[in-house]
Short mmCIF file of C-alpha atoms in Angstrom, two decimals:
data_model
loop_
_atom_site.label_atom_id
_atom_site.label_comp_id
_atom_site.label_asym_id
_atom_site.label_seq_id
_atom_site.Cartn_x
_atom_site.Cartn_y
_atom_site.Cartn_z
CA UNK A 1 -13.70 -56.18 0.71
CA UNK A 2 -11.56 -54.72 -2.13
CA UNK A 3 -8.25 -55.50 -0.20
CA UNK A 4 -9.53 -59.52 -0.78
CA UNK A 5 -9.31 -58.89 -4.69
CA UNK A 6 -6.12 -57.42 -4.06
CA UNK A 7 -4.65 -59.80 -1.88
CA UNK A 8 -5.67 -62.84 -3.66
CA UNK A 9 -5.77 -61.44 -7.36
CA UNK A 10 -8.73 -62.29 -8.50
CA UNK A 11 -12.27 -59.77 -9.65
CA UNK A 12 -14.76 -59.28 -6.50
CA UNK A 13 -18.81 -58.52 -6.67
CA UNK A 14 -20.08 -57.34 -3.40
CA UNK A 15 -24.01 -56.89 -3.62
CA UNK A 16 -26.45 -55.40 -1.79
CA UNK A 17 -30.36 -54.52 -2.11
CA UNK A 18 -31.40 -51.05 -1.39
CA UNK A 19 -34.53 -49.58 0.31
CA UNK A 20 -36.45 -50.81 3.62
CA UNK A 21 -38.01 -54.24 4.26
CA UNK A 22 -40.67 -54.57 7.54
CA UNK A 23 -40.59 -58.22 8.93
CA UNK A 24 -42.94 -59.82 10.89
CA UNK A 25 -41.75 -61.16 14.37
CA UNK A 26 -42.89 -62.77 17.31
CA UNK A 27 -42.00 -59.54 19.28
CA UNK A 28 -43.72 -57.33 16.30
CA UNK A 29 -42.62 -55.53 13.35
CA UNK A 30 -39.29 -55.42 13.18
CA UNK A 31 -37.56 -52.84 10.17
CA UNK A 32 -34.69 -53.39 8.69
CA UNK A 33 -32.87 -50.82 5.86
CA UNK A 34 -30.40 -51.91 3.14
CA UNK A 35 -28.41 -49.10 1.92
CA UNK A 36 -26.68 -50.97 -1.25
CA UNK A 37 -22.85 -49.40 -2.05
CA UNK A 38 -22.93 -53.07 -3.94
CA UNK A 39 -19.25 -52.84 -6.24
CA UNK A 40 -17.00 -54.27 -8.56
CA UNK A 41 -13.46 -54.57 -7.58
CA UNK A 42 -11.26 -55.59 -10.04
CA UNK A 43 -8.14 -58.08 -9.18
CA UNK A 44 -5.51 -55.31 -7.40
CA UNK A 45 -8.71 -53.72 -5.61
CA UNK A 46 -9.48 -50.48 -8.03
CA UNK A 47 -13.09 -50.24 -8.48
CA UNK A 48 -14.68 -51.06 -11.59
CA UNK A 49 -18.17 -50.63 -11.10
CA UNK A 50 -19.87 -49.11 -8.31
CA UNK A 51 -23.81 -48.57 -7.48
CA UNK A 52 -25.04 -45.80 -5.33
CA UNK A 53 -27.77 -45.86 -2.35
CA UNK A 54 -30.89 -43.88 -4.34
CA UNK A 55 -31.83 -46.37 -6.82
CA UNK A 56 -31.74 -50.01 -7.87
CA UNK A 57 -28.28 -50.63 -10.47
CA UNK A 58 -27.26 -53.50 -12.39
CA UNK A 59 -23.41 -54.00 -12.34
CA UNK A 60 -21.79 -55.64 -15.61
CA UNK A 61 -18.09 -55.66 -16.47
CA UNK A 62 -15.76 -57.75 -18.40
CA UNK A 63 -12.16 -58.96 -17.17
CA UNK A 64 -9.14 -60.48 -19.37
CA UNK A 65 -8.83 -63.82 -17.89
CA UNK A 66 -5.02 -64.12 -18.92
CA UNK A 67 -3.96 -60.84 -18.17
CA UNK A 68 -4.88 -61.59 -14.62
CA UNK A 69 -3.55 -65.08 -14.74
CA UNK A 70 -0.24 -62.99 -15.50
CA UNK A 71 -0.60 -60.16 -12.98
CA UNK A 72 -0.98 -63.19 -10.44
CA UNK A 73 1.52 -65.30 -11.44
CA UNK A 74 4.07 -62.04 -11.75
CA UNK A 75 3.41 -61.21 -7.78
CA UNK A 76 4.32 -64.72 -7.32
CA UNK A 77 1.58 -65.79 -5.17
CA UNK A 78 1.00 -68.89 -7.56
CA UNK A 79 4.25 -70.08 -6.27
CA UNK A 80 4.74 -69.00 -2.81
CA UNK A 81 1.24 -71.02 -2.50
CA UNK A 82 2.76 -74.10 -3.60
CA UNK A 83 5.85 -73.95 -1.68
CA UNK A 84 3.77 -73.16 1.41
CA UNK A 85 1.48 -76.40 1.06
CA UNK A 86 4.47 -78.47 -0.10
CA UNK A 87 6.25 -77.12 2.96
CA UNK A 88 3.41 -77.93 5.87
CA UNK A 89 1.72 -80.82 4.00
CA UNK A 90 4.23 -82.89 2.94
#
């Protein structure tokens, strides 16, 4: 999942719960474990924030909203967007 904030330059929150969770079925009890790992990536894929497996975590960061607007618009994919859709669409 961090190579989609790279590749598309934008901040990424992938969440998970931790611990175990028995659910009633039709067939029985059925078991199911979360093992959490949730994450921050920031917009080139480093991680900013990161939660373990042992215990519950709340993830906050803060991101400069115009420095990525620049870091995106210097890889260019601003414009090869438009000159793709402009390309097949028109």
């Amino acid at each position: 999942m961090q190579g989609h904030a790279g590749v598309n330059v934008v901040p990424l929150v992938a969440s998970n719960r931790i611990g175990k969770e028995i659910i009633e079925t039709e067939h029985g009890n059925s078991e199911i474990t979360f093992y959490s790992y949730s994450f921050i990536a920031g917009p080139t894929g480093e991680l900013v924030a990161f939660a373990g497996d042992k215990e519950e975590a709340v993830l906050v960061t803060q991101f400069d909203l115009d420095k990525i607007k620049s870091k995106r618009h210097s890889w260019g994919c601003i414009v090869i967007g438009v000159l793709i859709y402009i390309k097949f669409f028109h």
